[in-house]
Coordinates of C-alpha atoms in Angstrom, one line a residue:
X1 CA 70.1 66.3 28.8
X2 CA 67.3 67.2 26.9
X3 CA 64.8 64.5 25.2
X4 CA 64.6 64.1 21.7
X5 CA 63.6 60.8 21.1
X6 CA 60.0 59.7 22.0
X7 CA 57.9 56.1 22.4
X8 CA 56.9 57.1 18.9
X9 CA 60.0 56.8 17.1
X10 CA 60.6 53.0 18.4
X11 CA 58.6 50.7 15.6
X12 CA 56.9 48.8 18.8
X13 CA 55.1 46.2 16.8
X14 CA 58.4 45.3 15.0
X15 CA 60.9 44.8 18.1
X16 CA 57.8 42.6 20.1
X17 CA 58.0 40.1 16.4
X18 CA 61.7 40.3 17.1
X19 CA 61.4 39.7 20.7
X20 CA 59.4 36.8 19.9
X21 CA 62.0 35.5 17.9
X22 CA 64.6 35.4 20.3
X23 CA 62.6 34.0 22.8
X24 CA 61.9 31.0 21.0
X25 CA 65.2 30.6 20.7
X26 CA 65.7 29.0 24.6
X27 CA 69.3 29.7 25.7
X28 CA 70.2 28.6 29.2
X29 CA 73.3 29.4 30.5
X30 CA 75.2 25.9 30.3
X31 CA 74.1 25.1 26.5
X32 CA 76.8 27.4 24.4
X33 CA 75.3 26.5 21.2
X34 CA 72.3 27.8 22.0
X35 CA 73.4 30.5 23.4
X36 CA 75.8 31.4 20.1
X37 CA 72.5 30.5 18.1
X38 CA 70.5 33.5 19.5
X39 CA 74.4 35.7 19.2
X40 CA 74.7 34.6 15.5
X41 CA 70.8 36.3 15.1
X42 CA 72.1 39.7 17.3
X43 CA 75.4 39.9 15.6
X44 CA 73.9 39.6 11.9
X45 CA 70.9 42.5 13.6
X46 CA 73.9 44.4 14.4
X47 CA 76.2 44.5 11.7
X48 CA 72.7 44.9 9.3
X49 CA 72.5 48.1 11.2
X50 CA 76.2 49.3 10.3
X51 CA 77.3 49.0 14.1
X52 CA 80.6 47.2 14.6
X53 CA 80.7 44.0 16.2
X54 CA 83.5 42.1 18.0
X55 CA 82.7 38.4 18.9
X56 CA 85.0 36.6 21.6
X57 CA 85.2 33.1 21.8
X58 CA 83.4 31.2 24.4
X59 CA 85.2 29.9 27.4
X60 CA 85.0 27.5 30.1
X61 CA 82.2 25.5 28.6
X62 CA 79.9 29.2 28.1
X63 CA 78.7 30.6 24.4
X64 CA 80.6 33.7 22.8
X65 CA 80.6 37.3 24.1
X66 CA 79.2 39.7 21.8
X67 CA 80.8 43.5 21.9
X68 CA 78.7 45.7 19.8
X69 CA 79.7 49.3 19.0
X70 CA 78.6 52.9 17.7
X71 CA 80.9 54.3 14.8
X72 CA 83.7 56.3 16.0
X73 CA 87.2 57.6 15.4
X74 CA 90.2 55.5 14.7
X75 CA 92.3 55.0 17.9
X76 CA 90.0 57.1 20.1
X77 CA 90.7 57.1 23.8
X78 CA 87.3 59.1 24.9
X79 CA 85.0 57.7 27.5
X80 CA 81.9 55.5 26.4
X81 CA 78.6 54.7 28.1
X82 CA 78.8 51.0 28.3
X83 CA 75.5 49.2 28.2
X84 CA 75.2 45.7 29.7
X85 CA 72.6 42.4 28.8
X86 CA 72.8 38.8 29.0
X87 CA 71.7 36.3 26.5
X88 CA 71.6 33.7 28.7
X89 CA 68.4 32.0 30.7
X90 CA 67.6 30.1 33.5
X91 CA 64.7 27.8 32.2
X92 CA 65.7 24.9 30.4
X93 CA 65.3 24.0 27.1
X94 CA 61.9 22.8 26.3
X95 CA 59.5 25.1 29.2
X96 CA 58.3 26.8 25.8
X97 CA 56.8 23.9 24.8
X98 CA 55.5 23.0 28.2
X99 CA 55.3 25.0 31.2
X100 CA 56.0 28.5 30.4
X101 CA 54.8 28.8 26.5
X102 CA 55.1 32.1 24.5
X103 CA 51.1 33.5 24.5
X104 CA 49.8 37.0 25.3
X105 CA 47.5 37.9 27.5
X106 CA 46.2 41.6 27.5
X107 CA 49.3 43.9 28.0
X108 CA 51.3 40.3 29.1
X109 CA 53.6 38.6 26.7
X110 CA 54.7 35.7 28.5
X111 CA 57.5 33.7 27.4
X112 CA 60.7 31.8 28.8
X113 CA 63.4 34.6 29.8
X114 CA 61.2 37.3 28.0
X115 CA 61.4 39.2 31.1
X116 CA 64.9 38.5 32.6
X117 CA 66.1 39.5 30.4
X118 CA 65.7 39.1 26.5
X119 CA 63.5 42.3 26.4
X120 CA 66.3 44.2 27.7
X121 CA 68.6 43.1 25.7
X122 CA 66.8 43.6 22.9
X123 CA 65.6 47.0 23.7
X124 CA 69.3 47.5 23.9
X125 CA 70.1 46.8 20.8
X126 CA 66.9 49.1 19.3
X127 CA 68.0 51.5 21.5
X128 CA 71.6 51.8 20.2
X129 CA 70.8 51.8 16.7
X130 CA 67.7 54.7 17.2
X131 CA 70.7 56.5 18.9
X132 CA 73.5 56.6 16.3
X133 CA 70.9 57.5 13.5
X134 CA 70.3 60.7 16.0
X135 CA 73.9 61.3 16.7
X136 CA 74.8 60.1 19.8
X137 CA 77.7 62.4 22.2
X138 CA 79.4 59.5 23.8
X139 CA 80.5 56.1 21.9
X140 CA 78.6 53.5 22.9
X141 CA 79.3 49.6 23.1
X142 CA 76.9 47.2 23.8
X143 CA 78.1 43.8 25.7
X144 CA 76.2 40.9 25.2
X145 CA 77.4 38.1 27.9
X146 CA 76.5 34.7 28.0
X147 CA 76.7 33.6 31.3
X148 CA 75.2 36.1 33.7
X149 CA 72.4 33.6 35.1
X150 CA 75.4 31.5 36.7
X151 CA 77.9 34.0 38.3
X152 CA 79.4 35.7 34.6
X153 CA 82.7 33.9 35.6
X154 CA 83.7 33.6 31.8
X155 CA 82.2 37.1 31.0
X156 CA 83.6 39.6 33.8
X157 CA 87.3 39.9 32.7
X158 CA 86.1 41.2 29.7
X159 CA 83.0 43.5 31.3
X160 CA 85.9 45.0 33.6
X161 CA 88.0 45.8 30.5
X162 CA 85.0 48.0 29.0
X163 CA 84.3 49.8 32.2
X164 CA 87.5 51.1 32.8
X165 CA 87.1 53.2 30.0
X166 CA 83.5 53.9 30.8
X167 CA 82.0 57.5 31.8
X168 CA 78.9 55.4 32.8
X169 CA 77.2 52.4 32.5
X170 CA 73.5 51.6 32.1
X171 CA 72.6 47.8 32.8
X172 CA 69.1 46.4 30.9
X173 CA 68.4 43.9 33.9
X174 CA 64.5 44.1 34.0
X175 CA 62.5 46.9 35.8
X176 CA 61.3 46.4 39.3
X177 CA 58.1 46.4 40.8
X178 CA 55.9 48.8 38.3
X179 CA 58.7 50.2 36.6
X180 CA 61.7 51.2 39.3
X181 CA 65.1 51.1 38.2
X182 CA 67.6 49.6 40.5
X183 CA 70.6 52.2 41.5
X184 CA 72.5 49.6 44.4
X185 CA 72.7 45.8 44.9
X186 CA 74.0 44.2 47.8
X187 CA 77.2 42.0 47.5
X188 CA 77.1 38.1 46.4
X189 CA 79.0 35.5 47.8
X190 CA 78.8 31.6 47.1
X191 CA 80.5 29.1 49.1
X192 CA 80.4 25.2 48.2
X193 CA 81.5 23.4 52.0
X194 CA 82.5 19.6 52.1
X195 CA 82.2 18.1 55.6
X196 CA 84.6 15.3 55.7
X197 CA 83.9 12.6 59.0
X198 CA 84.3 8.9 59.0
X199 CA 81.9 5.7 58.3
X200 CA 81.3 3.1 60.0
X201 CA 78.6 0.8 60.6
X202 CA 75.4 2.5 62.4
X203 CA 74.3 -0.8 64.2
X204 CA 77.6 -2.9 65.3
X205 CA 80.2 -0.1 65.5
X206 CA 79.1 3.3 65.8
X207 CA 81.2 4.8 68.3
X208 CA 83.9 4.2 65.5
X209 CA 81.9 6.9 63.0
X210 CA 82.0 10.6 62.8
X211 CA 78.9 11.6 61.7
X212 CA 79.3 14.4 58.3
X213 CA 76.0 14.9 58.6
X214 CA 75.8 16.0 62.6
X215 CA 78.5 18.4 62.0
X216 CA 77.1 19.9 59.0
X217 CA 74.2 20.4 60.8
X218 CA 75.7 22.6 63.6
X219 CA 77.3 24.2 61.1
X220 CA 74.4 25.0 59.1
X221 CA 73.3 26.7 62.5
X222 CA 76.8 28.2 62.7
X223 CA 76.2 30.1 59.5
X224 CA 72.4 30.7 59.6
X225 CA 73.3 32.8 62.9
X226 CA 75.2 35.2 60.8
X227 CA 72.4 36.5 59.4
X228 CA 71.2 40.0 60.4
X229 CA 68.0 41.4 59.2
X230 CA 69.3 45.1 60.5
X231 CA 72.8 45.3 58.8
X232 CA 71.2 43.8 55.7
X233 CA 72.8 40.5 55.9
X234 CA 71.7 37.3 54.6
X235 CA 73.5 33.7 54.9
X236 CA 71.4 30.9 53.1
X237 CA 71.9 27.6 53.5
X238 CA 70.5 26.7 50.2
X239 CA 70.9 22.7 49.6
X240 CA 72.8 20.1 51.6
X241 CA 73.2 16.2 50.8
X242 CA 75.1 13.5 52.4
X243 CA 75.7 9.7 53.8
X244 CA 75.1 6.4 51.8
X245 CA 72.4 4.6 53.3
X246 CA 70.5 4.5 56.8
X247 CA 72.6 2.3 58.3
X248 CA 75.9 3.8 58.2
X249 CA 77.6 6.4 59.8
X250 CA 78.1 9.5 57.2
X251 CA 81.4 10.1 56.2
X252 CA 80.9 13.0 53.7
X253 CA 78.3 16.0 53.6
X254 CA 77.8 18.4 51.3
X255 CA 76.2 22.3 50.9
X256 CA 75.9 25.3 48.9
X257 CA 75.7 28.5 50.5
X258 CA 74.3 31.9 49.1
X259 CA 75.8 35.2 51.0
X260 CA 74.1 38.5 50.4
X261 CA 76.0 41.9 51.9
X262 CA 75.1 45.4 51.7
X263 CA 78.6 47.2 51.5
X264 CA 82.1 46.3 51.3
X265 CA 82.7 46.4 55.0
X266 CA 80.2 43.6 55.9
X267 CA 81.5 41.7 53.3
X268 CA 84.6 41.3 54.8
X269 CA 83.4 40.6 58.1
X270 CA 81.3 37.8 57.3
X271 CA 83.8 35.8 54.2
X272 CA 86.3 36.3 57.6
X273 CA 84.2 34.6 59.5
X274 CA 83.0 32.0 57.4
X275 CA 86.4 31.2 56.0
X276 CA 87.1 30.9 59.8
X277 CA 84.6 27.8 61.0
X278 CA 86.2 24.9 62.3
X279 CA 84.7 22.1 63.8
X280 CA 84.3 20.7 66.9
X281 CA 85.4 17.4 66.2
X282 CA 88.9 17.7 66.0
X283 CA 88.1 14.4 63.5
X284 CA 85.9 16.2 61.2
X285 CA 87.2 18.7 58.7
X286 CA 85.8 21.5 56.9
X287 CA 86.6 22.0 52.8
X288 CA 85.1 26.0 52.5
X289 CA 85.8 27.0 48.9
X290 CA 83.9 30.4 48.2
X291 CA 84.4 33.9 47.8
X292 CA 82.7 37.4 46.9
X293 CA 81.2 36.6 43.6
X294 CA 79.9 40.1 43.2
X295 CA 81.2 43.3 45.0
X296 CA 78.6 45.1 46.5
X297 CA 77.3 48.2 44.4
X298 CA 76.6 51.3 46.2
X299 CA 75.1 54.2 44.7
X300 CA 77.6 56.9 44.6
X301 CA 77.7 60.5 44.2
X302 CA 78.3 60.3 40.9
X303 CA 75.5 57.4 39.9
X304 CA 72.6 59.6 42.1
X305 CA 73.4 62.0 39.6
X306 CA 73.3 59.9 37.3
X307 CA 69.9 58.9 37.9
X308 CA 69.0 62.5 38.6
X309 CA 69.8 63.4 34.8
X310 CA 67.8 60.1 34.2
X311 CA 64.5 61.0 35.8
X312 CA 64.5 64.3 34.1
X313 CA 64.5 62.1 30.3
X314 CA 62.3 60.2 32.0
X315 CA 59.8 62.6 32.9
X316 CA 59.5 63.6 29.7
X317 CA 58.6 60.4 28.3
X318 CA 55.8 60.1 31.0
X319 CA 57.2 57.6 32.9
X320 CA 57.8 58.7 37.0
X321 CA 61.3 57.1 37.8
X322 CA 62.0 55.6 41.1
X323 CA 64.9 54.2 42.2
X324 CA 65.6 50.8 44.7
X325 CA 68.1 48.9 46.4
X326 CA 67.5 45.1 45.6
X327 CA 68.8 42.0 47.3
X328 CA 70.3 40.5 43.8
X329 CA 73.2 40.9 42.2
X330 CA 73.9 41.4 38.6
X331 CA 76.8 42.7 35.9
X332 CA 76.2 46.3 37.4
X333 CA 78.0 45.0 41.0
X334 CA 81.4 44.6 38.9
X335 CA 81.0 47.9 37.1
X336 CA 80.0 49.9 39.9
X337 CA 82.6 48.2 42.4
X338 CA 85.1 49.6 39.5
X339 CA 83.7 53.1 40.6
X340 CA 81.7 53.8 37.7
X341 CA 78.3 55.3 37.5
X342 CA 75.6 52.7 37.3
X343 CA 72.1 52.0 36.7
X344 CA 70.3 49.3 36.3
X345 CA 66.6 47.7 35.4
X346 CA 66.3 49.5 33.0
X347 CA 65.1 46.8 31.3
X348 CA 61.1 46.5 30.4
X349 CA 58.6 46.5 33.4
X350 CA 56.8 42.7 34.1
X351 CA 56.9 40.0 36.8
X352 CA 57.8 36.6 37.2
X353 CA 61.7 36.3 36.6
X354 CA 63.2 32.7 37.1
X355 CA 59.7 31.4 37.0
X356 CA 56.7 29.7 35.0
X357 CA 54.7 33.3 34.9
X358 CA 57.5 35.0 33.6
X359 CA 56.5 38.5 31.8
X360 CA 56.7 41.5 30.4
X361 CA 54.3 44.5 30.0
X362 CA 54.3 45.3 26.3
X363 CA 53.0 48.9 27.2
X364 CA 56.8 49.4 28.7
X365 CA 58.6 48.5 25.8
X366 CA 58.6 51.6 23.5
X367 CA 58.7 54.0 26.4
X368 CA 62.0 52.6 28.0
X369 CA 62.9 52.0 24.5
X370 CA 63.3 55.1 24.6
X371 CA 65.1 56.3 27.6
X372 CA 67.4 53.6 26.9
X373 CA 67.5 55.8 23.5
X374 CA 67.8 59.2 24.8
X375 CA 70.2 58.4 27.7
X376 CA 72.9 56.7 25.2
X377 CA 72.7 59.9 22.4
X378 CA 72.7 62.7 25.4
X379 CA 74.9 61.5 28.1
X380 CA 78.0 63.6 28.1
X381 CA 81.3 62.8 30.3
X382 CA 81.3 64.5 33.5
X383 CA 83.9 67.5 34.1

């Protein structure tokens, strides 16, 4: 691949107006029309820009999908770089106007979701439309999801469709620590578990109770013992509520578990063993509904080259690439799990995702513009 398109060719001051446009539009993931008020904005961007756009109809309570596309030929069957970003946030409406507002601060723009991942998204868009003026090799489509912050359950049918006739796909989740893009993610699980026991009255009958609460407990101990810093394993007990009052014997406890696995192996082993707990209290019972939210994605041969043809543009464009294996998951788990090649944060450099010093580095925007750029116009299907 050979770089053609430099920083200089993205209009920089124009995208960080736009930017700050959409991200005082707040869109978190369980308001739809706020979501489909930011979509309306990209899809009218879009078709401006004589890209076709294909808009699917929210479902299960989430805003639309957004499926934007390069020009090409009637009925063609060839292979396109697919390029994944969310519209969706996790602060809620109103941190703009309190906690986290939109202000800049030396090479910091700060701003709700400006970081995970509206930049990227953004850039995305730029990207594409710098790349079909050039002439890009591959078609290209563009999904914009709505749901990504909580688990893309009403988004992934569709972002599997797309892959499987993908040669590649490049993911605009935000760049890590100084600029590294992210080529594996360990696998997600998320388990919900209701402890059921039996109440009774804590000061005249308690030997008629089962405490919820004491079984939970061991079982919270249960699972926190299947973690394994070595293997790359992590069970999280992450919230846990139960009983009605002080005096009573809990009949009913709940929790919310977060599993992270590093390949596809481990993940089998440890959903078999979760989905396995019982208690000891023959009059307890456990309610475990969970699974694998996200496949693990492992770099494969394919990707590392991939990424090898991507720190050549790279280079070019002065930026030294890096690549890392990070804990959380994202839209590139499904794509990758589909065995397509994938990379990912390559989304603008900052700090502070999910929080109220969320930021981006405006000095990474028109350079990664860029790569974003020269990657979608030069990639080529493998032989």
């Amino acid at each position: 691949m050979t770089q053609v398109i430099s920083a200089g060719d993205v209009d920089a001051e124009a995208l960080i107006e736009e930017l700050k446009e959409w991200v005082r539009i707040e869109t978190p993931s369980g308001n739809a029309a706020a979501v489909n008020f930011l979509a309306d904005r990209v899809e009218a961007s879009a078709a401006k820009a004589g890209l076709s756009v294909e808009r699917l109809p929210g479902t299960l309570g989430f805003g639309d999908i957004l499926a934007v596309r390069s020009p090409r030929q009637a009925g063609s069957n060839e292979k396109s770089v697919l390029v994944l970003a969310h519209l969706d946030t996790v602060h809620a409406i109103g941190a703009i106007d309190n906690q986290l507002p939109l202000r800049q601060d030396g090479d910091r723009l700060y701003g709700p979701g400006i970081y995970d991942m509206k930049s990227g998204a953004l850039m995305a868009l730029e990207a594409l439309k710098i790349a079909v003026a050039k002439g890009s090799r591959m078609p290209v489509d563009l999904v914009f999801v709505p749901d990504e912050e909580v688990g893309s359950f009403s988004s992934r049918a569709f972002m599997e469709e797309c892959a499987r006739s993908a040669g590649y796909t490049l993911v605009v989740e935000p760049a890590r620590d100084g600029g590294k893009i992210v080529i594996a993610r360990k696998g997600v699980a998320m388990y919900d578990i209701f402890v059921r026991g039996r109440a009774s009255h804590a000061g005249t009958r308690p030997q008629d109770g089962r405490s919820a609460v004491r079984a939970a407990a061991r079982l919270v101990l249960d699972l926190e013992a299947l973690n394994d810093t070595e293997r790359g394993i992590t069970v999280t007990v992450g919230t846990i509520s139960g009983g009605t009052g002080r005096n009573t014997v809990p009949a009913e406890c709940r929790m919310q578990v977060d599993v992270r696995v590093p390949n596809d192996a481990t993940a089998t082993e440890v959903t078999e063993k979760i989905a396995a707990m019982q208690p000891v209290d023959p009059d307890i019972t456990f309610e475990i509904n969970g699974q694998m939210n996200r496949p693990p994605f492992a770099q494969s041969d394919a990707g590392r080259r991939l990424f090898d043809s991507a720190a050549k543009v790279a280079t070019d464009l002065g930026i030294a690439l890096e690549g890392v294996t990070t804990g959380g998951g994202s839209d590139g788990n499904f794509t990758a799990a589909l065995g397509v090649p994938t990379l990912d944060g390559l989304g603008a450099d900052g700090a502070g995702a999910h929080t109220f010093d969320e930021h981006i580095l405006l000095s990474s925007v028109a350079p990664r513009t860029a790569l974003l750029a020269n990657l979608m116009m030069s990639l080529e299907p493998e032989a």
